[in-house]
Amino acid sequence: MSEVKMIGVVGGGQMGSGIAQVAAMHGVDVFLHDLDPQALSKASSSISSSIHRLVSKATLSQAAGADALKRLHFTTDLEDFHMADFIIEAIVESEDVKKSLFVKLDKIAKSSAILASNTSSISVTRIASSTTRSSQVIGMHFMNPPPVMKLIEIVRGADTSDETFAVTKALSERLGKIVITSKDYSGFIVNRILMPMINEAFFALYAGVATKEDIDTGMKLGTNHPMGPLELADFIGLDVCLSIMRVLHAGLGDNKYAPCPLLVQYVDAGRLGRKRGIGVYEYSKEPRSTKSSSRL
Ligand SMILES: NC(=O)c1ccc[n+]([C@@H]2O[C@H](COP(=O)([O-])OP(=O)(O)OC[C@H]3O[C@@H](n4cnc5c(N)ncnc54)[C@H](O)[C@@H]3O)[C@@H](O)[C@H]2O)c1
């Protein structure tokens, strides 16, 4: 495939909007699609305020900021992706929902297009099997927030071709990222290690070992993590953390990955973390000023 000129991003939440911003800032034309028009307008304003902030801090020139904004297009119509060279899916972490989206993308996208998933844990091989182009399906796992975090974890499905891998790696590097490569086993590299730690922090809280503040402070000052595991869970989204633990538990078949009942209960109660104003911590009344720099 020749150079990627146009990208389609599906899902305008925290990851999709960040991925669209990174691509536009690196000279790629981007269509960002979400089913929910409100999510799209939130994405549009958060991307433009982020770009304006970078320009005001002189991290980005005025011309580059204007160019990035010009490259971004927002759409509720997935058919607009028929011209895209490369499509990155960043919707809800559910295998069924992702598969039904990939069935549609397979029909809409041009035959040479690569379909990538930003999944945190779901089998790329199984997502690919819902399409007729499994050699052109790959995992492209950005870290949160995509404009800040340097890493992309590329996941090769069972049928991912060498060419698909090479194009995805070249695109990741063009976006200024450092690439690591994982085989397609549940959780890949980063979440296989990170999520059990977060889950264990919930077990420590559940068992009354310590307060949430002491668990987080212990891991920040004791192990030099920039964020404690519980505040990191709130930042990622407790629903996302729970989905990943369930994928690890089912996929790796070991009870050590069973989600902590307290994590399950918080999600059941709608305490999803920062995005809802409440998770392990409450943000609406007393916003925490944690400056995060290392997240999945
Ligand atoms: N949150 C993180 O820290 C993080 C990090 C890396 C990867 N991920 C992965 O990225 C993906 C997205 O996570 P997020 O945190 O951005 O979620 P989010 O809840 O912030 O956003 C998801 C968006 O997808 C939209 N959506 C849902 N179904 C759709 C569909 N069928 N078609 C179009 N749009 C649809 C929703 O309206 C929403 O705007 C997940 O697979 C997640 O595991 C998340």
mmCIF file of C-alpha atoms and ligand atoms in Angstrom:
data_model
loop_
_atom_site.group_PDB
_atom_site.id
_atom_site.type_symbol
_atom_site.label_atom_id
_atom_site.label_comp_id
_atom_site.label_asym_id
_atom_site.label_seq_id
_atom_site.Cartn_x
_atom_site.Cartn_y
_atom_site.Cartn_z
ATOM 1 C CA MET A 1 0.000 0.000 0.000
ATOM 2 C CA SER A 2 1.221 3.534 -0.735
ATOM 3 C CA GLU A 3 1.439 6.137 2.022
ATOM 4 C CA VAL A 4 -1.558 6.492 4.335
ATOM 5 C CA LYS A 5 -3.215 9.801 3.434
ATOM 6 C CA MET A 6 -6.609 9.461 5.028
ATOM 7 C CA ILE A 7 -7.577 7.785 8.279
ATOM 8 C CA GLY A 8 -11.019 6.959 9.607
ATOM 9 C CA VAL A 9 -11.381 6.796 13.398
ATOM 10 C CA VAL A 10 -14.489 5.151 14.837
ATOM 11 C CA GLY A 11 -15.515 6.244 18.344
ATOM 12 C CA GLY A 12 -15.149 9.824 19.501
ATOM 13 C CA GLY A 13 -14.579 9.088 23.212
ATOM 14 C CA GLN A 14 -11.380 9.733 25.126
ATOM 15 C CA MET A 15 -9.242 7.457 22.930
ATOM 16 C CA GLY A 16 -10.780 8.074 19.499
ATOM 17 C CA SER A 17 -10.671 11.853 19.865
ATOM 18 C CA GLY A 18 -7.037 11.709 21.014
ATOM 19 C CA ILE A 19 -6.058 9.411 18.138
ATOM 20 C CA ALA A 20 -7.786 11.706 15.615
ATOM 21 C CA GLN A 21 -5.910 14.695 17.070
ATOM 22 C CA VAL A 22 -2.520 12.962 16.860
ATOM 23 C CA ALA A 23 -3.122 11.924 13.245
ATOM 24 C CA ALA A 24 -4.263 15.404 12.167
ATOM 25 C CA MET A 25 -1.250 16.987 13.895
ATOM 26 C CA HIS A 26 1.009 14.704 11.844
ATOM 27 C CA GLY A 27 -0.394 15.705 8.473
ATOM 28 C CA VAL A 28 -3.002 12.980 7.960
ATOM 29 C CA ASP A 29 -6.591 13.768 6.922
ATOM 30 C CA VAL A 30 -8.988 12.307 9.462
ATOM 31 C CA PHE A 31 -12.664 11.429 9.536
ATOM 32 C CA LEU A 32 -13.891 10.880 13.104
ATOM 33 C CA HIS A 33 -17.148 8.963 13.417
ATOM 34 C CA ASP A 34 -19.372 8.357 16.423
ATOM 35 C CA LEU A 35 -22.974 7.167 16.566
ATOM 36 C CA ASP A 36 -23.655 9.771 19.192
ATOM 37 C CA PRO A 37 -23.671 13.368 17.846
ATOM 38 C CA GLN A 38 -23.075 14.698 21.372
ATOM 39 C CA ALA A 39 -19.911 12.609 21.666
ATOM 40 C CA LEU A 40 -18.750 14.069 18.337
ATOM 41 C CA SER A 41 -19.339 17.650 19.381
ATOM 42 C CA LYS A 42 -17.551 17.001 22.695
ATOM 43 C CA ALA A 43 -14.652 15.471 20.721
ATOM 44 C CA SER A 44 -14.554 18.452 18.378
ATOM 45 C CA SER A 45 -14.351 20.987 21.192
ATOM 46 C CA SER A 46 -11.834 19.003 23.242
ATOM 47 C CA ILE A 47 -9.540 18.522 20.211
ATOM 48 C CA SER A 48 -9.695 22.172 19.223
ATOM 49 C CA SER A 49 -9.059 23.409 22.763
ATOM 50 C CA SER A 50 -6.140 20.973 23.090
ATOM 51 C CA ILE A 51 -4.636 22.223 19.793
ATOM 52 C CA HIS A 52 -5.161 25.871 20.812
ATOM 53 C CA ARG A 53 -3.461 25.150 24.134
ATOM 54 C CA LEU A 54 -0.450 23.640 22.332
ATOM 55 C CA VAL A 55 -0.280 26.701 20.058
ATOM 56 C CA SER A 56 -0.515 29.113 22.997
ATOM 57 C CA LYS A 57 2.349 27.266 24.727
ATOM 58 C CA ALA A 58 4.338 27.412 21.444
ATOM 59 C CA THR A 59 4.585 23.602 21.420
ATOM 60 C CA LEU A 60 2.871 23.774 18.025
ATOM 61 C CA SER A 61 3.195 26.594 15.498
ATOM 62 C CA GLN A 62 0.091 28.584 14.601
ATOM 63 C CA ALA A 63 0.279 27.299 11.010
ATOM 64 C CA ALA A 64 0.606 23.664 12.126
ATOM 65 C CA GLY A 65 -2.345 24.098 14.523
ATOM 66 C CA ALA A 66 -4.498 25.590 11.755
ATOM 67 C CA ASP A 67 -3.440 22.802 9.375
ATOM 68 C CA ALA A 68 -4.369 20.111 11.933
ATOM 69 C CA LEU A 69 -7.821 21.631 12.495
ATOM 70 C CA LYS A 70 -8.393 21.779 8.730
ATOM 71 C CA ARG A 71 -7.602 18.065 8.386
ATOM 72 C CA LEU A 72 -10.285 16.983 10.887
ATOM 73 C CA HIS A 73 -13.777 16.028 9.744
ATOM 74 C CA PHE A 74 -16.551 14.839 12.037
ATOM 75 C CA THR A 75 -19.286 12.532 10.806
ATOM 76 C CA THR A 76 -22.158 10.407 12.069
ATOM 77 C CA ASP A 77 -22.185 8.563 8.721
ATOM 78 C CA LEU A 78 -19.851 5.578 8.581
ATOM 79 C CA GLU A 79 -20.178 5.519 4.766
ATOM 80 C CA ASP A 80 -17.807 8.521 4.736
ATOM 81 C CA PHE A 81 -15.031 6.018 5.429
ATOM 82 C CA HIS A 82 -15.107 4.582 1.900
ATOM 83 C CA MET A 83 -12.054 6.690 0.960
ATOM 84 C CA ALA A 84 -9.975 5.912 4.067
ATOM 85 C CA ASP A 85 -6.654 4.104 3.629
ATOM 86 C CA PHE A 86 -6.536 3.046 7.256
ATOM 87 C CA ILE A 87 -9.342 2.763 9.833
ATOM 88 C CA ILE A 88 -8.822 2.727 13.596
ATOM 89 C CA GLU A 89 -11.666 1.489 15.769
ATOM 90 C CA ALA A 90 -11.892 2.939 19.314
ATOM 91 C CA ILE A 91 -15.414 2.102 20.466
ATOM 92 C CA VAL A 92 -16.665 0.350 23.586
ATOM 93 C CA GLU A 93 -14.559 -2.636 24.812
ATOM 94 C CA SER A 94 -17.075 -5.334 23.852
ATOM 95 C CA GLU A 95 -16.226 -8.164 21.487
ATOM 96 C CA ASP A 96 -19.752 -8.424 20.072
ATOM 97 C CA VAL A 97 -20.086 -4.688 19.423
ATOM 98 C CA LYS A 98 -16.620 -4.506 17.854
ATOM 99 C CA LYS A 99 -17.311 -7.520 15.627
ATOM 100 C CA SER A 100 -20.549 -6.095 14.294
ATOM 101 C CA LEU A 101 -18.754 -2.823 13.534
ATOM 102 C CA PHE A 102 -15.976 -4.692 11.684
ATOM 103 C CA VAL A 103 -18.595 -6.467 9.554
ATOM 104 C CA LYS A 104 -19.841 -3.016 8.459
ATOM 105 C CA LEU A 105 -16.353 -1.592 7.992
ATOM 106 C CA ASP A 106 -15.393 -4.577 5.843
ATOM 107 C CA LYS A 107 -18.253 -3.721 3.478
ATOM 108 C CA ILE A 108 -17.673 0.052 3.419
ATOM 109 C CA ALA A 109 -13.863 0.278 3.303
ATOM 110 C CA LYS A 110 -11.931 0.043 0.043
ATOM 111 C CA SER A 111 -10.345 -3.339 -0.549
ATOM 112 C CA SER A 112 -6.803 -2.130 0.193
ATOM 113 C CA ALA A 113 -7.740 -0.485 3.515
ATOM 114 C CA ILE A 114 -6.321 -1.787 6.788
ATOM 115 C CA LEU A 115 -8.726 -2.171 9.718
ATOM 116 C CA ALA A 116 -7.075 -1.615 13.105
ATOM 117 C CA SER A 117 -8.562 -1.977 16.567
ATOM 118 C CA ASN A 118 -7.482 0.033 19.591
ATOM 119 C CA THR A 119 -8.773 -2.768 21.821
ATOM 120 C CA SER A 120 -7.093 -3.017 25.218
ATOM 121 C CA SER A 121 -7.471 -6.765 25.500
ATOM 122 C CA ILE A 122 -9.875 -8.450 23.057
ATOM 123 C CA SER A 123 -8.571 -11.043 20.595
ATOM 124 C CA VAL A 124 -7.577 -9.378 17.322
ATOM 125 C CA THR A 125 -7.823 -12.793 15.647
ATOM 126 C CA ARG A 126 -11.493 -13.103 16.611
ATOM 127 C CA ILE A 127 -12.286 -9.522 15.557
ATOM 128 C CA ALA A 128 -10.539 -10.226 12.235
ATOM 129 C CA SER A 129 -12.565 -13.388 11.724
ATOM 130 C CA SER A 130 -15.722 -11.275 11.395
ATOM 131 C CA THR A 131 -14.276 -9.762 8.186
ATOM 132 C CA THR A 132 -13.302 -11.110 4.762
ATOM 133 C CA ARG A 133 -9.842 -9.504 5.042
ATOM 134 C CA SER A 134 -8.291 -11.014 8.175
ATOM 135 C CA SER A 135 -4.768 -10.463 6.784
ATOM 136 C CA GLN A 136 -5.514 -6.708 6.835
ATOM 137 C CA VAL A 137 -6.756 -6.563 10.445
ATOM 138 C CA ILE A 138 -4.398 -5.633 13.280
ATOM 139 C CA GLY A 139 -4.360 -4.338 16.855
ATOM 140 C CA MET A 140 -3.048 -0.784 17.272
ATOM 141 C CA HIS A 141 -3.200 -0.078 20.987
ATOM 142 C CA PHE A 142 -2.610 3.576 21.808
ATOM 143 C CA MET A 143 -2.062 4.597 25.426
ATOM 144 C CA ASN A 144 -4.169 7.220 27.175
ATOM 145 C CA PRO A 145 -4.035 10.122 26.404
ATOM 146 C CA PRO A 146 -2.861 9.470 22.819
ATOM 147 C CA PRO A 147 -1.417 12.967 22.217
ATOM 148 C CA VAL A 148 0.868 12.601 25.268
ATOM 149 C CA MET A 149 1.793 8.939 25.538
ATOM 150 C CA LYS A 150 4.674 7.747 23.352
ATOM 151 C CA LEU A 151 3.808 4.047 23.090
ATOM 152 C CA ILE A 152 1.795 2.042 20.585
ATOM 153 C CA GLU A 153 1.447 -1.686 21.207
ATOM 154 C CA ILE A 154 0.910 -3.418 17.866
ATOM 155 C CA VAL A 155 -0.869 -6.754 18.076
ATOM 156 C CA ARG A 156 -0.624 -9.233 15.250
ATOM 157 C CA GLY A 157 -3.628 -11.501 14.826
ATOM 158 C CA ALA A 158 -3.122 -15.070 13.633
ATOM 159 C CA ASP A 159 -3.582 -14.016 9.980
ATOM 160 C CA THR A 160 -2.172 -10.460 10.030
ATOM 161 C CA SER A 161 0.139 -10.124 7.025
ATOM 162 C CA ASP A 162 3.679 -8.803 7.109
ATOM 163 C CA GLU A 163 2.583 -5.937 4.865
ATOM 164 C CA THR A 164 -0.231 -4.916 7.240
ATOM 165 C CA PHE A 165 2.240 -4.995 10.123
ATOM 166 C CA ALA A 166 4.801 -2.932 8.178
ATOM 167 C CA VAL A 167 2.232 -0.264 7.179
ATOM 168 C CA THR A 168 0.914 -0.045 10.764
ATOM 169 C CA LYS A 169 4.417 0.243 12.206
ATOM 170 C CA ALA A 170 5.366 2.936 9.669
ATOM 171 C CA LEU A 171 2.181 4.881 10.440
ATOM 172 C CA SER A 172 2.786 4.618 14.211
ATOM 173 C CA GLU A 173 6.313 5.968 13.776
ATOM 174 C CA ARG A 174 5.052 8.747 11.524
ATOM 175 C CA LEU A 175 2.729 9.706 14.402
ATOM 176 C CA GLY A 176 5.830 10.078 16.586
ATOM 177 C CA LYS A 177 5.278 6.881 18.582
ATOM 178 C CA ILE A 178 7.517 4.065 19.751
ATOM 179 C CA VAL A 179 6.253 0.616 18.834
ATOM 180 C CA ILE A 180 6.266 -2.631 20.762
ATOM 181 C CA THR A 181 4.839 -5.817 19.261
ATOM 182 C CA SER A 182 2.726 -8.408 21.013
ATOM 183 C CA LYS A 183 1.318 -11.751 20.030
ATOM 184 C CA ASP A 184 -2.448 -12.003 20.236
ATOM 185 C CA TYR A 185 -3.017 -13.308 23.773
ATOM 186 C CA SER A 186 -5.540 -11.684 26.123
ATOM 187 C CA GLY A 187 -4.321 -8.352 27.475
ATOM 188 C CA PHE A 188 -1.248 -8.353 25.198
ATOM 189 C CA ILE A 189 1.788 -6.981 27.097
ATOM 190 C CA VAL A 190 0.787 -3.817 28.943
ATOM 191 C CA ASN A 191 -2.639 -4.733 30.273
ATOM 192 C CA ARG A 192 -1.678 -8.295 31.115
ATOM 193 C CA ILE A 193 0.710 -6.809 33.654
ATOM 194 C CA LEU A 194 -1.042 -3.532 34.586
ATOM 195 C CA MET A 195 -4.633 -4.731 35.120
ATOM 196 C CA PRO A 196 -3.878 -7.478 37.654
ATOM 197 C CA MET A 197 -1.989 -4.815 39.648
ATOM 198 C CA ILE A 198 -5.002 -2.490 39.553
ATOM 199 C CA ASN A 199 -7.300 -5.405 40.442
ATOM 200 C CA GLU A 200 -5.033 -6.281 43.388
ATOM 201 C CA ALA A 201 -5.247 -2.675 44.610
ATOM 202 C CA PHE A 202 -9.058 -3.093 44.629
ATOM 203 C CA PHE A 203 -8.657 -6.337 46.613
ATOM 204 C CA ALA A 204 -6.453 -4.493 49.130
ATOM 205 C CA LEU A 205 -9.132 -1.808 49.501
ATOM 206 C CA TYR A 206 -11.892 -4.463 49.650
ATOM 207 C CA ALA A 207 -10.067 -6.389 52.394
ATOM 208 C CA GLY A 208 -9.524 -3.191 54.393
ATOM 209 C CA VAL A 209 -5.748 -3.445 54.194
ATOM 210 C CA ALA A 210 -5.455 0.335 53.894
ATOM 211 C CA THR A 211 -7.270 3.475 52.766
ATOM 212 C CA LYS A 212 -7.452 4.299 49.061
ATOM 213 C CA GLU A 213 -5.129 7.243 49.647
ATOM 214 C CA ASP A 214 -2.498 5.071 51.365
ATOM 215 C CA ILE A 215 -2.701 2.397 48.649
ATOM 216 C CA ASP A 216 -2.089 5.047 45.980
ATOM 217 C CA THR A 217 0.590 6.879 47.952
ATOM 218 C CA GLY A 218 2.316 3.563 48.665
ATOM 219 C CA MET A 219 2.605 2.736 44.994
ATOM 220 C CA LYS A 220 3.563 6.288 43.958
ATOM 221 C CA LEU A 221 6.281 6.874 46.522
ATOM 222 C CA GLY A 222 7.209 3.253 47.138
ATOM 223 C CA THR A 223 7.555 2.126 43.539
ATOM 224 C CA ASN A 224 7.891 5.419 41.678
ATOM 225 C CA HIS A 225 4.654 5.088 39.739
ATOM 226 C CA PRO A 226 3.413 8.505 38.557
ATOM 227 C CA MET A 227 -0.164 7.635 39.562
ATOM 228 C CA GLY A 228 -1.479 5.240 42.191
ATOM 229 C CA PRO A 229 -3.341 2.187 40.847
ATOM 230 C CA LEU A 230 -6.746 3.353 42.095
ATOM 231 C CA GLU A 231 -6.476 6.855 40.650
ATOM 232 C CA LEU A 232 -5.159 5.312 37.445
ATOM 233 C CA ALA A 233 -8.236 3.041 37.355
ATOM 234 C CA ASP A 234 -10.466 6.120 37.707
ATOM 235 C CA PHE A 235 -8.548 7.781 34.878
ATOM 236 C CA ILE A 236 -8.857 4.759 32.557
ATOM 237 C CA GLY A 237 -12.516 4.136 33.467
ATOM 238 C CA LEU A 238 -13.599 1.407 35.895
ATOM 239 C CA ASP A 239 -15.844 -0.120 33.220
ATOM 240 C CA VAL A 240 -12.838 -0.456 30.897
ATOM 241 C CA CYS A 241 -10.758 -2.017 33.714
ATOM 242 C CA LEU A 242 -13.538 -4.498 34.515
ATOM 243 C CA SER A 243 -13.972 -5.476 30.861
ATOM 244 C CA ILE A 244 -10.238 -6.110 30.568
ATOM 245 C CA MET A 245 -10.154 -8.237 33.748
ATOM 246 C CA ARG A 246 -13.042 -10.308 32.390
ATOM 247 C CA VAL A 247 -11.190 -10.819 29.097
ATOM 248 C CA LEU A 248 -8.016 -11.874 30.978
ATOM 249 C CA HIS A 249 -10.015 -14.227 33.214
ATOM 250 C CA ALA A 250 -11.859 -15.863 30.313
ATOM 251 C CA GLY A 251 -8.939 -15.853 27.875
ATOM 252 C CA LEU A 252 -6.128 -17.025 30.156
ATOM 253 C CA GLY A 253 -8.351 -19.303 32.259
ATOM 254 C CA ASP A 254 -6.702 -18.629 35.606
ATOM 255 C CA ASN A 255 -8.644 -17.539 38.700
ATOM 256 C CA LYS A 256 -5.906 -15.099 39.607
ATOM 257 C CA TYR A 257 -7.529 -12.811 37.010
ATOM 258 C CA ALA A 258 -11.025 -12.900 38.597
ATOM 259 C CA PRO A 259 -12.240 -9.299 38.954
ATOM 260 C CA CYS A 260 -12.425 -7.971 42.516
ATOM 261 C CA PRO A 261 -16.070 -7.819 43.745
ATOM 262 C CA LEU A 262 -15.543 -4.182 44.766
ATOM 263 C CA LEU A 263 -14.566 -3.237 41.200
ATOM 264 C CA VAL A 264 -17.680 -5.042 39.931
ATOM 265 C CA GLN A 265 -19.857 -3.262 42.486
ATOM 266 C CA TYR A 266 -18.508 0.199 41.614
ATOM 267 C CA VAL A 267 -19.256 -0.404 37.942
ATOM 268 C CA ASP A 268 -22.750 -1.717 38.799
ATOM 269 C CA ALA A 269 -23.316 1.485 40.760
ATOM 270 C CA GLY A 270 -22.276 3.644 37.776
ATOM 271 C CA ARG A 271 -19.062 4.754 39.545
ATOM 272 C CA LEU A 272 -17.023 4.641 36.334
ATOM 273 C CA GLY A 273 -14.236 7.031 37.311
ATOM 274 C CA ARG A 274 -13.298 10.528 36.194
ATOM 275 C CA LYS A 275 -15.600 10.477 33.160
ATOM 276 C CA ARG A 276 -18.597 10.146 35.531
ATOM 277 C CA GLY A 277 -17.235 12.451 38.245
ATOM 278 C CA ILE A 278 -17.063 9.513 40.656
ATOM 279 C CA GLY A 279 -15.183 6.240 40.829
ATOM 280 C CA VAL A 280 -12.897 5.249 43.675
ATOM 281 C CA TYR A 281 -12.571 9.000 44.281
ATOM 282 C CA GLU A 282 -15.104 11.776 43.889
ATOM 283 C CA TYR A 283 -14.193 14.491 41.400
ATOM 284 C CA SER A 284 -17.222 16.740 41.195
ATOM 285 C CA LYS A 285 -16.970 18.161 44.717
ATOM 286 C CA GLU A 286 -13.247 18.149 45.187
ATOM 287 C CA PRO A 287 -11.337 17.829 41.914
ATOM 288 C CA ARG A 288 -8.011 16.140 42.379
ATOM 289 C CA SER A 289 -5.113 17.834 40.667
ATOM 290 C CA THR A 290 -3.169 14.678 39.862
ATOM 291 C CA LYS A 291 -0.949 15.249 36.883
ATOM 292 C CA SER A 292 -0.806 11.920 35.137
ATOM 293 C CA SER A 293 1.950 10.784 32.887
ATOM 294 C CA SER A 294 1.811 7.026 32.643
ATOM 295 C CA ARG A 295 -1.308 5.157 31.672
ATOM 296 C CA LEU A 296 -2.394 2.337 29.510
HETATM 297 N N1 LIG B 1 -9.636 4.469 28.387
HETATM 298 C C1 LIG B 1 -8.384 4.084 28.245
HETATM 299 O O1 LIG B 1 -7.495 4.418 29.059
HETATM 300 C C2 LIG B 1 -8.001 3.229 27.063
HETATM 301 C C3 LIG B 1 -6.644 3.081 26.719
HETATM 302 C C4 LIG B 1 -6.296 2.317 25.596
HETATM 303 C C5 LIG B 1 -7.284 1.681 24.859
HETATM 304 N N2 LIG B 1 -8.592 1.831 25.233
HETATM 305 C C6 LIG B 1 -9.613 1.161 24.402
HETATM 306 O O2 LIG B 1 -10.134 2.117 23.486
HETATM 307 C C7 LIG B 1 -11.510 1.826 23.213
HETATM 308 C C8 LIG B 1 -12.357 3.053 23.528
HETATM 309 O O3 LIG B 1 -12.183 3.402 24.883
HETATM 310 P P1 LIG B 1 -12.548 4.883 25.435
HETATM 311 O O4 LIG B 1 -11.974 4.947 26.806
HETATM 312 O O5 LIG B 1 -12.219 5.912 24.409
HETATM 313 O O6 LIG B 1 -14.148 4.748 25.541
HETATM 314 P P2 LIG B 1 -15.228 5.929 25.634
HETATM 315 O O7 LIG B 1 -16.372 5.337 26.390
HETATM 316 O O8 LIG B 1 -14.605 7.193 26.110
HETATM 317 O O9 LIG B 1 -15.645 6.172 24.085
HETATM 318 C C9 LIG B 1 -16.276 5.206 23.281
HETATM 319 C C10 LIG B 1 -17.038 5.954 22.187
HETATM 320 O O10 LIG B 1 -17.471 4.992 21.215
HETATM 321 C C11 LIG B 1 -18.771 5.360 20.781
HETATM 322 N N3 LIG B 1 -19.406 4.162 20.236
HETATM 323 C C12 LIG B 1 -19.838 3.055 20.918
HETATM 324 N N4 LIG B 1 -20.300 2.145 20.030
HETATM 325 C C13 LIG B 1 -20.143 2.675 18.788
HETATM 326 C C14 LIG B 1 -20.407 2.195 17.469
HETATM 327 N N5 LIG B 1 -20.924 0.988 17.248
HETATM 328 N N6 LIG B 1 -20.108 3.007 16.416
HETATM 329 C C15 LIG B 1 -19.584 4.245 16.625
HETATM 330 N N7 LIG B 1 -19.294 4.740 17.852
HETATM 331 C C16 LIG B 1 -19.569 3.961 18.924
HETATM 332 C C17 LIG B 1 -19.450 5.916 22.026
HETATM 333 O O11 LIG B 1 -20.532 6.767 21.668
HETATM 334 C C18 LIG B 1 -18.292 6.669 22.692
HETATM 335 O O12 LIG B 1 -18.248 8.023 22.274
HETATM 336 C C19 LIG B 1 -11.852 0.583 24.039
HETATM 337 O O13 LIG B 1 -11.678 -0.569 23.237
HETATM 338 C C20 LIG B 1 -10.823 0.625 25.151
HETATM 339 O O14 LIG B 1 -10.559 -0.641 25.715
HETATM 340 C C21 LIG B 1 -8.975 2.592 26.293
#
